[in-house]
Every structure is written in structure tokens, then in C-alpha cells.
Amino acid sequence: MFQQAELDPVLADAEYKRREPALRIALLQSQYDLLRKRDRALLVVVAGVDGAGKGSAINQLNEWMDPRHIRTLAFGDPSADEAQRPPMWRYWNALPALGQTGIVFGSWYAPLFLEAARKKPDMNRIEAMAAEIARFEAMLAGERVQVLKLWYHLSREAQAARIQSQLANPATAWRVSEADLEVPRKFKRLRAAGQIVLESTHTPHAPWRVVPSANERLRTIETAGAVLEALRRKLPAAPRKPPAIPGAQSGHGEAPALEPVPDARKLDDGVYERQLAAWQARLSAQVRRKRFRKRSLVLVFEGVDAAGKGGAIRRVAHALDVRDLEIVPISAPSDDERAHPYLWRFWRHLPLHGRVCIFDRSWYGRVLVERVDGLIPPATWKRAYVEINDFEEQLRRGGAVVIKFWLAISRDEQLRRFHERRDSPFKQFKLTPDDWRNRRKWDDYAQAAQDMLARTDTAHAPWVVVATDDKRAARLLVLEHIVQALEEAW
Amino acid sequence: MFQQAELDPVLADAEYKRREPALRIALLQSQYDLLRKRDRALLVVVAGVDGAGKGSAINQLNEWMDPRHIRTLAFGDPSADEAQRPPMWRYWNALPALGQTGIVFGSWYAPLFLEAARKKPDMNRIEAMAAEIARFEAMLAGERVQVLKLWYHLSREAQAARIQSQLANPATAWRVSEADLEVPRKFKRLRAAGQIVLESTHTPHAPWRVVPSANERLRTIETAGAVLEALRRKLPAAPRKPPAIPGAQSGHGEAPALEPVPDARKLDDGVYERQLAAWQARLSAQVRRKRFRKRSLVLVFEGVDAAGKGGAIRRVAHALDVRDLEIVPISAPSDDERAHPYLWRFWRHLPLHGRVCIFDRSWYGRVLVERVDGLIPPATWKRAYVEINDFEEQLRRGGAVVIKFWLAISRDEQLRRFHERRDSPFKQFKLTPDDWRNRRKWDDYAQAAQDMLARTDTAHAPWVVVATDDKRAARLLVLEHIVQALEEAW
């Protein structure tokens, strides 16, 4: 894998000069094609041993292409706020839009490489990390983000010589880092680690390419050539079968049953108000606990129109400090959101520790409205179940308690509420032609909801199915479930 | 000011029921007008003593209006990352777009109220805080963000009674906070503090309105009525003369002189490379100093087309760790950016401590291209000088070192570079019809640049004017100035 690179091949100056002009022109041309067609985003992952010249190769690329449409995305240690979200959070936030190019330093491969370079790498951990990366990159491929991964490599001697020559010159000595200097001593281990990384994460849709790095001219030409080739290639297809996630983290294939309504009789005003306040008090106490400062709470409310999402959310919000709460109403995506993978706009809202985020509709639009209205091909919503389970599992691992409510209203009750809205001057705004249109697709929605519940009811992010014909009973149930989930989370 | 509210007026139930329907319908109607016309954003600032019922008044408002287009923006203590930016950073980020409504809790008035409520308030500090708020709100008015400020007030007895009755009921007791309980004891001081806040910050374009809060019905009707009135009012005009900022913080009225080019003779390759590397090494050392971890660096590059901004930026970037650097290329604003005050898109990029942000063009577009091309009326770019000085002064106070470079190219040299670009297959992309068009307006740009330099060359964010006909000399000068500014900043 690294043999060829460790021969430290050299590109002759004359050959470089012969190839440079055509390559640069073609590269610029491809970049403008990309901008015009916007059929993909390009993400170039840059990795390899320190002191191989990754930085200068990328500087060169920036000089050869139009830098206004390339962003260098470089990551060191996470900031305090970043550290309170799942590790992938900052990469998600930085994803380039369709037509754009991002060059990633310190990517999601950094922790894997670090683990692989330990004296005794934990192979189980490596396997888990590689699997997570595989899911991420499969999702990117499905969402038209093309991933090109460049691994810069050279022989131990060439690395040492390169660093020594930099040190010898006062004009470059200041660039040499501790890490650069340590490479020769650890070379064997780093080499083995690189091998592990490449072998465990090379896929047809996100291939690795080893760039021989000893010779600057060759390194430059190979880097530019790889980018050009990627841009000219047909957008690689996403894997037909998305990478599996461990059993416990995927849906069990059966929709959870409707929660029993504790008391079928209608609650009278006084009883309802007292019970509501009691649950709100308990919720309030839970989120004020010291332990919650290391956790966060993510709530999802889904259900057909008039199922009572807004009312339930208000009762929950009422128990929370408004300073620690964000309510995110989801409607059709903006142009910018459409130019990114569909989960992008949800990642951005993930709460800091000690805070709560409530999604009024959510990423489940992918397998509900987008499926039912035929906005995406079946293959796309079919793979979304796994992507969503994966996303929620990351939330959970990042410290979030995730609960999802499906508010189940009957067909008759929905009609009654539509009429009520139509006839009330205060509620008319809630009723749109879309609502009637969606109602006519009742059975399609029911099927989509059934599949969704069956495929995404997981231990780490359970669905709670609540009958909402009796609004009050539904609201109490919602609060009760949140309180219980928090109590169980400690 | 608070006399009327302390009479604790009551709205009779019958009167409430009579007024509610029309008010709700009118409010919804106004909200939809706002959404359709998008002629403004509405920001409702909510303040007053604790336990006056601010929260429930706003909950009511959310229930009466369409909550999909209202965002509650509530702020407690800043997060770790927020604390590394100027205090106004998080408010800027949360500004609603045209057509939208934001309700702000824990606004920019919180620190002022806190200071005013101290046993011995520092009146100089209060004056400075009020002046800063005045500048912010004048800017908002100019940028079509309408500000309505509601101060909830009631008598000491009514506040105490309200809290006691909440405590007596297990359904509400859990809502009572420490702060609520302390109000009666500190009432006189809080009242005086409120008076200071209102008197020092009441303006025609951002008026305070005191909401009598003892009676829930009246509080609700007054809140909704105030919002309705604000939405129906013609958008208040920005003050014709923007609030002054203290002398030292505004431009001195004279454009800084061109920096002398240290050596008029062309530098030969070797000398240039050595000097460049030496300055880069010094810059690299500066930002790696421990002290820089409590500071940040904001660089602005402006200049006409082909003045050499990109080349200079690359030489600076070369000295920096790519993980601590963001380069922000500025072009025409997106729709979302256009729907916000013009400085909004720049605030978002302010770096964390220990990091560097380079703007390739910047907020100065306001007084350059937008002025020259007549995209905004003269009054708008004329007030921008003060707004920009204010913005940069906040950056400085937030720990940023701010340096702005004007790259001054001669008319002949620009033409030479245009031709060079036109004739090079690698550089053609840099030359657009806009560039030729702008060149024909050379004198207008020169005048705009002259005014900009004269009005915004401040001690806290100086302009450095660099002749760039000799690119190499210019790049060395840029690096030298950054290094010196950092050395002087400690």
C-alpha cells in the first residue's frame, strides 16, 4: 500500500513543466463546471504522517483553483462548546454546499489514526470507529457529497531529510513542529497505523489515494490530478446496502404499541390542571438537577396536522427555563438547506449541555412527507432509517436524552378539529390547503408512520405513541414520559 | 414613570372578554401583513422586576399569534465560546430576519439593570452602557429592525402577593425562584434601577412601554396591544444624527498617509524570500505566545480589483496554523444576509480566542461598492462610518487585535495586471466584466476610499495604507504591521 510511495519517486522538472499548464487549466475548468452544475459538493480529506508536506500541497491547490469557492476546514482540539456535542458535530456544520469544495485537515480520521498509532491499538475500538466512519461517508455519498481522501506518505529517510533541510534554513526552521521531529523515531508504528486506517476505511464511494510526498513537484501534480479526476468522475453511487449499525441500535422492526391512556374518562378542569402542574414541577426539578448539566434533552414531536403537537410542546416548554430551551419549528427547507445533506439543518440546533431542544416536526419528514409526496426516490427514504438511527445514536453518545413522540389522532377527530379551526377566527391561520391535501392521503401517511415507528424505535431514542383524541390525557402522558426518561437516564 | 403601574390597575373580566377577540384577530392579521410585506423585523424586549409575570404574558402572546414565525430568544449566562466574543455577539447572531418576530429575554439590558441595581451604581459605567445601547438600537432602526421594549411593573405589595399565592398552591409553587422572593426586600432599589434604565434608554425609535402587571388580564391585553400598535405603526425612522461615540473611538477625519515603502529598489528573489520568511516566523511566534490565547486577531483586506489582496492574504496565512485560521471571502450577500442588518454576516465569523480571522473584503463594502454603485441612499452609507467604528471598538474590547489594510494600486499598474490576467489561461477567471466596470469608476472609488480612510482610521482599529504596485514590498509591509501590532498589543 505504501511501497510505491516509499520509493520516493521524483518527477523531473521538465516533465512537471510540461504537465502543469494543462492540469491547471483543466482543474479550473472542472471547478467552474462544478459551480455551474451544482450536482455535488467535493470534500477533500487530507491526512498522513506529519512533515510529509500536506500543507504545501493544499496551498498549491488553493493557488491553482479559484479560492473563492474552496474552504479550508481545519480542526484542532474542539472548543468548549463543541466538546458538548457529538464529535461529528463540527464536521457536519462545516459541510460544503453543492457546487463548493472543502478541504479538511484534522478530519474524522484523526481519532482513528491516533488510536491505531498507540502501542497496543484496541482493535475493537478501531473497528467501531471505522464502522462509524463508513456510515458517515455512505450517507455523504447518498447526499451528493463526494469524498476524496488523500494520504501523504514518504519513506522515513525522506521525511527526516525534509525536516532536517527545513531546520537548516532559518527561513523555514520555524515551521518545524514537535510532531514533525518525532516521526522518524515512531515511523514503523505510524506506518502500521496508516495501513490500518486505509484498509479499514477504503470504499468505492470514498476511496483513499496515497500521494507520494518526498518530491514536491510530484506531490503537487498528484494532488491536483486526484482532485481533477474526482471532479470529472461520475458522482460515485452510494452503497446500495447502507453499512449496518450494531443490533441494539437499530429499530426492532415492530411499531411500538399505543400508550394506554391512564384514565379513559375525561378529566375535569381541576384534576387536569393539578396533574399537569405536578408533572411540570417534576420535569422542572429534573432539568435543574446538577446531573443534567452534563446532559441535554432532545425532544421530537411528530404527528399529522391538528394532532396537537403545538399544544403538547407548550405544556412541556412551560416547565422549562426559557433561557435553556430552544423550540425549532420545521417547515420546508430553505435553498441553503437543500444544498446540504438533509440532516445538516438539524445538527446545527443540537443543544449544549444543560439545555433542551424541542423539534416541532423533525428529520422524520424524510420518511413521512418526502416519502408520501414522492419528493425523493424510494431508495433515498429507505436508507434514511439507518441514517436517522445512526444520528440519534450519536446524540445519545454525546450525552443527549432523546425522546420522540408520535401523536396519534383519529381520522374523525382530525376532521372535527379542522372544522373547529375553519370556524374560529383565531385558528383559521392554522388550517391550510395543504392540511386538506394531506388528509386525503391519510392511508399513505399511516403506512409511512407505521414503517417509521417500526424501523426507528430504538433503545437509545424510543418512540412514544400517544393517542391524542383526548388532548389533556395526551399532554399528561407526554410529560410523564419525559420525566421518566430523565429519571432513568441517571 | 411607574406611578400608574403601581396603582395596580385591574381590567374587569367583562371588559377583557369584550376586547380579546378583536385584538387577537388584529394581531394575527398584522403578523401576516408583516410576513407578506417583509418591510421590517420586530424585536420585542421583555424586562422588569422578577415575579411580575413576564413569562406568562409572553406565553399568551405566543398562543395568540402564529408561533411558527416568532422566536423566543432567551439568554442566561454566556456559554464558554460566547464569552470569548464581545457581549453583543449572541444578540447579533439571534437577530430575526425581515418578516419575523423575536422576543428577547435576558437582553442587552440585563447588565445595565444589574449595574443600576447595585447599592452604589457607577454612574459613569451606566452612562457608557446606555450610550452603547443607544448606538446599537439606532443601528437596528436604520436597518429596519423595529425595537419595542416592554417593562413589566407592579407595586411591591402586588408582587409579594402574587408570589405568595403561587407558593401557596402546589401546582405553581415550583415556579417561584430565589429572585422572585427577593424582590419585595429590594423593591426600592430595583424600582430606582428600573427608572435609571428607562430614562437613559428611551428613544423615539426604540421606546419603552411600562406594562402594569398586577392583573393578569390587563397585562395580557397591554402586551398584545403594544405589539399590535408597534406593527401598525410606520417603521420608526433612525435618528438622523447617529449617537456619537467617544472621541478617541471615531476616525480623526484625515486619511492615514501611504506607508513608506522601505526600499524602492525591486527586491531580488533571494532577499525577498528571506525577508518574507523572517516576518512569517515572527508572526508565527507571536500567535503561539501564551498571551494570544486570551486574544484574537481580525484582519481586513480592502483594495480595488487586482490590488493584490489574495496574494497578501496567502503570505499571512502561510505563517499561521490552518486550524486556528478562517479566511472569509466576501461577495454579494445572500438572500438571508440581505434580510438582516448588514453587519450580521460579519459578526458570525468573529474568531474564538487564540484564533485568526482574515476578511478578504469586508463590512467596508458598505461605504465602497454599495456607495459607489448607488445600492443604498447616501444617508445609509453616511451613518455606516459610526456603526463600523462602533463594531470594531467592540471587537477590540472583546480582546481582538484589529488591523485593516488598504492596498493602494496605481491606475496604470491595475491595467497592466488586468491585461496579464486576460492573457493568462490560469488567471482569466480572476478577471470579470465587473472589474472593467469598476475600473471606469476609478475616481468614485478613490473618493469613497478617501472618505472611508478618513472616517474609520481609529486607534482601536487602524488602517494601514500600503502601495502595492510593488507586490513584494507590499507583502512584507503587511506582515511587518501585523507583527508590530501584536507586539504592541501585549
GROMACS .gro file of C-alpha atoms in nm, chain B residues 167-399:
model
  233
  657LEU     CA    1  -4.622   2.948   4.677
  658ALA     CA    2  -4.947   2.853   4.845
  659ASN     CA    3  -5.052   2.637   4.553
  660PRO     CA    4  -4.852   2.318   4.494
  661ALA     CA    5  -4.935   2.348   4.125
  662THR     CA    6  -4.740   2.673   4.097
  663ALA     CA    7  -4.505   2.677   4.395
  664TRP     CA    8  -4.227   2.513   4.194
  665ARG     CA    9  -4.218   2.810   3.959
  666VAL     CA   10  -4.112   3.054   4.228
  667SER     CA   11  -3.744   3.141   4.211
  668GLU     CA   12  -3.499   3.287   4.460
  669ALA     CA   13  -3.500   3.608   4.262
  670ASP     CA   14  -3.880   3.633   4.283
  671LEU     CA   15  -3.863   3.608   4.661
  672GLU     CA   16  -3.600   3.876   4.698
  673VAL     CA   17  -3.790   4.144   4.511
  674PRO     CA   18  -4.000   4.283   4.800
  675ARG     CA   19  -3.696   4.336   5.020
  676LYS     CA   20  -3.503   4.514   4.746
  677PHE     CA   21  -3.803   4.678   4.590
  678LYS     CA   22  -3.697   5.038   4.635
  679ARG     CA   23  -3.360   4.979   4.484
  680LEU     CA   24  -3.497   4.778   4.192
  681ARG     CA   25  -3.752   5.046   4.128
  682ALA     CA   26  -3.484   5.314   4.117
  683ALA     CA   27  -3.275   5.095   3.890
  684GLY     CA   28  -3.567   5.048   3.654
  685GLN     CA   29  -3.610   5.421   3.645
  686ILE     CA   30  -3.246   5.471   3.552
  687VAL     CA   31  -3.270   5.211   3.277
  688LEU     CA   32  -3.583   5.357   3.125
  689GLU     CA   33  -3.474   5.717   3.146
  690SER     CA   34  -3.134   5.656   2.999
  691THR     CA   35  -3.252   5.444   2.706
  692HIS     CA   36  -3.594   5.565   2.598
  693THR     CA   37  -3.579   5.687   2.238
  694PRO     CA   38  -3.840   5.764   1.973
  695HIS     CA   39  -3.722   5.475   1.756
  696ALA     CA   40  -3.695   5.227   2.046
  697PRO     CA   41  -3.945   5.337   2.308
  698TRP     CA   42  -4.008   5.180   2.646
  699ARG     CA   43  -4.357   5.097   2.747
  700VAL     CA   44  -4.444   5.017   3.106
  701VAL     CA   45  -4.691   4.730   3.137
  702PRO     CA   46  -4.895   4.728   3.460
  703SER     CA   47  -4.856   4.369   3.570
  704ALA     CA   48  -5.057   4.304   3.884
  705ASN     CA   49  -5.368   4.199   3.694
  706GLU     CA   50  -5.322   3.915   3.450
  707ARG     CA   51  -5.597   4.025   3.215
  708LEU     CA   52  -5.468   4.378   3.188
  709ARG     CA   53  -5.110   4.255   3.149
  710THR     CA   54  -5.214   4.031   2.862
  711ILE     CA   55  -5.419   4.294   2.684
  712GLU     CA   56  -5.149   4.558   2.727
  713THR     CA   57  -4.879   4.328   2.596
  714ALA     CA   58  -5.075   4.228   2.291
  715GLY     CA   59  -5.189   4.586   2.237
  716ALA     CA   60  -4.832   4.715   2.245
  717VAL     CA   61  -4.720   4.462   1.986
  718LEU     CA   62  -5.017   4.538   1.765
  719GLU     CA   63  -4.953   4.910   1.785
  720ALA     CA   64  -4.587   4.862   1.701
  721LEU     CA   65  -4.669   4.652   1.397
  722ARG     CA   66  -4.924   4.901   1.273
  723ARG     CA   67  -4.700   5.198   1.322
  724LYS     CA   68  -4.496   5.329   1.035
  725LEU     CA   69  -4.145   5.193   1.079
  726PRO     CA   70  -3.979   5.449   1.309
  727ALA     CA   71  -3.706   5.647   1.139
  728ALA     CA   72  -3.350   5.601   1.253
  729PRO     CA   73  -3.211   5.906   1.432
  730ARG     CA   74  -3.081   6.148   1.170
  731LYS     CA   75  -2.763   6.201   1.362
  732PRO     CA   76  -2.634   5.871   1.495
  733PRO     CA   77  -2.532   5.869   1.861
  734ALA     CA   78  -2.173   5.985   1.890
  735ILE     CA   79  -1.903   5.753   2.009
  736PRO     CA   80  -1.632   5.884   2.240
  737GLY     CA   81  -1.370   6.095   2.063
  738ALA     CA   82  -1.083   5.852   2.067
  739GLN     CA   83  -1.300   5.585   1.913
  740SER     CA   84  -1.400   5.770   1.599
  741GLY     CA   85  -1.197   5.846   1.292
  742HIS     CA   86  -0.980   6.155   1.311
  743GLY     CA   87  -1.104   6.289   0.981
  744GLU     CA   88  -0.780   6.254   0.792
  745ALA     CA   89  -0.683   5.961   0.580
  746PRO     CA   90  -0.365   5.796   0.702
  747ALA     CA   91  -0.069   5.853   0.476
  748LEU     CA   92   0.067   5.588   0.246
  749GLU     CA   93   0.318   5.375   0.433
  750PRO     CA   94   0.666   5.450   0.304
  751VAL     CA   95   0.799   5.159   0.103
  752PRO     CA   96   1.117   5.068   0.287
  753ASP     CA   97   1.325   5.008  -0.020
  754ALA     CA   98   1.224   5.149  -0.352
  755ARG     CA   99   1.451   4.916  -0.544
  756LYS     CA  100   1.296   4.590  -0.652
  757LEU     CA  101   1.395   4.315  -0.414
  758ASP     CA  102   1.574   4.025  -0.573
  759ASP     CA  103   1.431   3.676  -0.526
  760GLY     CA  104   1.665   3.560  -0.255
  761VAL     CA  105   1.641   3.871  -0.042
  762TYR     CA  106   1.262   3.878  -0.072
  763GLU     CA  107   1.221   3.512   0.021
  764ARG     CA  108   1.447   3.553   0.323
  765GLN     CA  109   1.273   3.864   0.448
  766LEU     CA  110   0.931   3.713   0.391
  767ALA     CA  111   1.023   3.402   0.587
  768ALA     CA  112   1.169   3.612   0.868
  769TRP     CA  113   0.846   3.807   0.910
  770GLN     CA  114   0.637   3.493   0.885
  771ALA     CA  115   0.849   3.335   1.156
  772ARG     CA  116   0.793   3.636   1.381
  773LEU     CA  117   0.420   3.632   1.317
  774SER     CA  118   0.407   3.261   1.385
  775ALA     CA  119   0.590   3.314   1.713
  776GLN     CA  120   0.352   3.592   1.816
  777VAL     CA  121   0.035   3.389   1.774
  778ARG     CA  122   0.191   3.093   1.950
  779ARG     CA  123   0.259   3.303   2.259
  780LYS     CA  124   0.061   3.211   2.563
  781ARG     CA  125  -0.083   3.560   2.577
  782PHE     CA  126  -0.251   3.518   2.243
  783ARG     CA  127  -0.476   3.253   2.395
  784LYS     CA  128  -0.668   3.537   2.556
  785ARG     CA  129  -0.678   3.746   2.240
  786SER     CA  130  -0.774   3.703   1.880
  787LEU     CA  131  -0.669   3.866   1.554
  788VAL     CA  132  -0.903   4.014   1.295
  789LEU     CA  133  -0.752   4.127   0.967
  790VAL     CA  134  -0.933   4.317   0.695
  791PHE     CA  135  -0.805   4.344   0.339
  792GLU     CA  136  -0.959   4.601   0.109
  793GLY     CA  137  -0.848   4.749  -0.221
  794VAL     CA  138  -0.966   4.774  -0.580
  795ASP     CA  139  -0.959   4.470  -0.808
  796ALA     CA  140  -0.612   4.329  -0.873
  797ALA     CA  141  -0.463   4.529  -0.587
  798GLY     CA  142  -0.310   4.208  -0.455
  799LYS     CA  143  -0.540   4.116  -0.167
  800GLY     CA  144  -0.531   3.743  -0.239
  801GLY     CA  145  -0.154   3.727  -0.265
  802ALA     CA  146  -0.100   3.924   0.053
  803ILE     CA  147  -0.352   3.710   0.242
  804ARG     CA  148  -0.181   3.391   0.131
  805ARG     CA  149   0.153   3.515   0.266
  806VAL     CA  150  -0.006   3.593   0.601
  807ALA     CA  151  -0.197   3.265   0.611
  808HIS     CA  152   0.125   3.081   0.539
  809ALA     CA  153   0.258   3.184   0.879
  810LEU     CA  154  -0.045   3.059   1.068
  811ASP     CA  155  -0.169   2.721   1.180
  812VAL     CA  156  -0.453   2.641   0.946
  813ARG     CA  157  -0.654   2.503   1.241
  814ASP     CA  158  -0.659   2.845   1.404
  815LEU     CA  159  -0.740   3.040   1.092
  816GLU     CA  160  -1.051   3.127   0.898
  817ILE     CA  161  -1.036   3.316   0.570
  818VAL     CA  162  -1.370   3.472   0.482
  819PRO     CA  163  -1.409   3.583   0.121
  820ILE     CA  164  -1.686   3.840   0.092
  821SER     CA  165  -1.900   3.878  -0.216
  822ALA     CA  166  -2.260   3.989  -0.275
  823PRO     CA  167  -2.483   3.898   0.021
  824SER     CA  168  -2.722   3.602   0.007
  825ASP     CA  169  -3.097   3.647   0.048
  826ASP     CA  170  -3.073   3.553   0.412
  827GLU     CA  171  -2.794   3.803   0.467
  828ARG     CA  172  -2.991   4.073   0.291
  829ALA     CA  173  -3.280   4.011   0.532
  830HIS     CA  174  -3.058   4.109   0.826
  831PRO     CA  175  -2.862   4.421   0.925
  832TYR     CA  176  -2.556   4.439   0.703
  833LEU     CA  177  -2.305   4.375   0.982
  834TRP     CA  178  -2.483   4.050   1.077
  835ARG     CA  179  -2.291   3.830   0.838
  836PHE     CA  180  -1.959   3.957   0.968
  837TRP     CA  181  -2.040   3.918   1.336
  838ARG     CA  182  -2.099   3.549   1.278
  839HIS     CA  183  -1.736   3.491   1.184
  840LEU     CA  184  -1.569   3.655   1.481
  841PRO     CA  185  -1.293   3.423   1.599
  842LEU     CA  186  -1.257   3.248   1.931
  843HIS     CA  187  -0.962   3.346   2.146
  844GLY     CA  188  -0.633   3.219   2.013
  845ARG     CA  189  -0.763   3.231   1.657
  846VAL     CA  190  -0.731   3.448   1.350
  847CYS     CA  191  -0.994   3.561   1.103
  848ILE     CA  192  -0.899   3.723   0.773
  849PHE     CA  193  -1.167   3.906   0.578
  850ASP     CA  194  -1.099   3.924   0.204
  851ARG     CA  195  -1.316   4.232   0.155
  852SER     CA  196  -1.539   4.315   0.446
  853TRP     CA  197  -1.806   4.535   0.601
  854TYR     CA  198  -1.636   4.825   0.424
  855GLY     CA  199  -1.827   4.722   0.113
  856ARG     CA  200  -2.099   4.936   0.270
  857VAL     CA  201  -1.905   5.257   0.213
  858LEU     CA  202  -1.726   5.143  -0.103
  859VAL     CA  203  -1.918   4.939  -0.361
  860GLU     CA  204  -2.262   4.998  -0.209
  861ARG     CA  205  -2.199   5.371  -0.206
  862VAL     CA  206  -2.033   5.395  -0.546
  863ASP     CA  207  -2.292   5.179  -0.721
  864GLY     CA  208  -2.575   5.366  -0.553
  865LEU     CA  209  -2.715   5.049  -0.395
  866ILE     CA  210  -2.807   5.240  -0.080
  867PRO     CA  211  -2.912   5.601  -0.017
  868PRO     CA  212  -2.641   5.844   0.097
  869ALA     CA  213  -2.784   5.868   0.449
  870THR     CA  214  -2.728   5.496   0.489
  871TRP     CA  215  -2.362   5.486   0.400
  872LYS     CA  216  -2.302   5.808   0.587
  873ARG     CA  217  -2.417   5.657   0.913
  874ALA     CA  218  -2.220   5.341   0.843
  875TYR     CA  219  -1.890   5.504   0.942
  876VAL     CA  220  -2.006   5.542   1.300
  877GLU     CA  221  -2.163   5.195   1.303
  878ILE     CA  222  -1.841   5.042   1.179
  879ASN     CA  223  -1.625   5.228   1.428
  880ASP     CA  224  -1.859   5.108   1.699
  881PHE     CA  225  -1.842   4.749   1.574
  882GLU     CA  226  -1.464   4.749   1.565
  883GLU     CA  227  -1.442   4.909   1.905
  884GLN     CA  228  -1.648   4.620   2.040
  885LEU     CA  229  -1.414   4.374   1.874
  886ARG     CA  230  -1.123   4.544   2.040
  887ARG     CA  231  -1.287   4.541   2.380
  888GLY     CA  232  -1.369   4.174   2.330
  889GLY     CA  233  -0.997   4.101   2.304
   0.00000   0.00000   0.00000
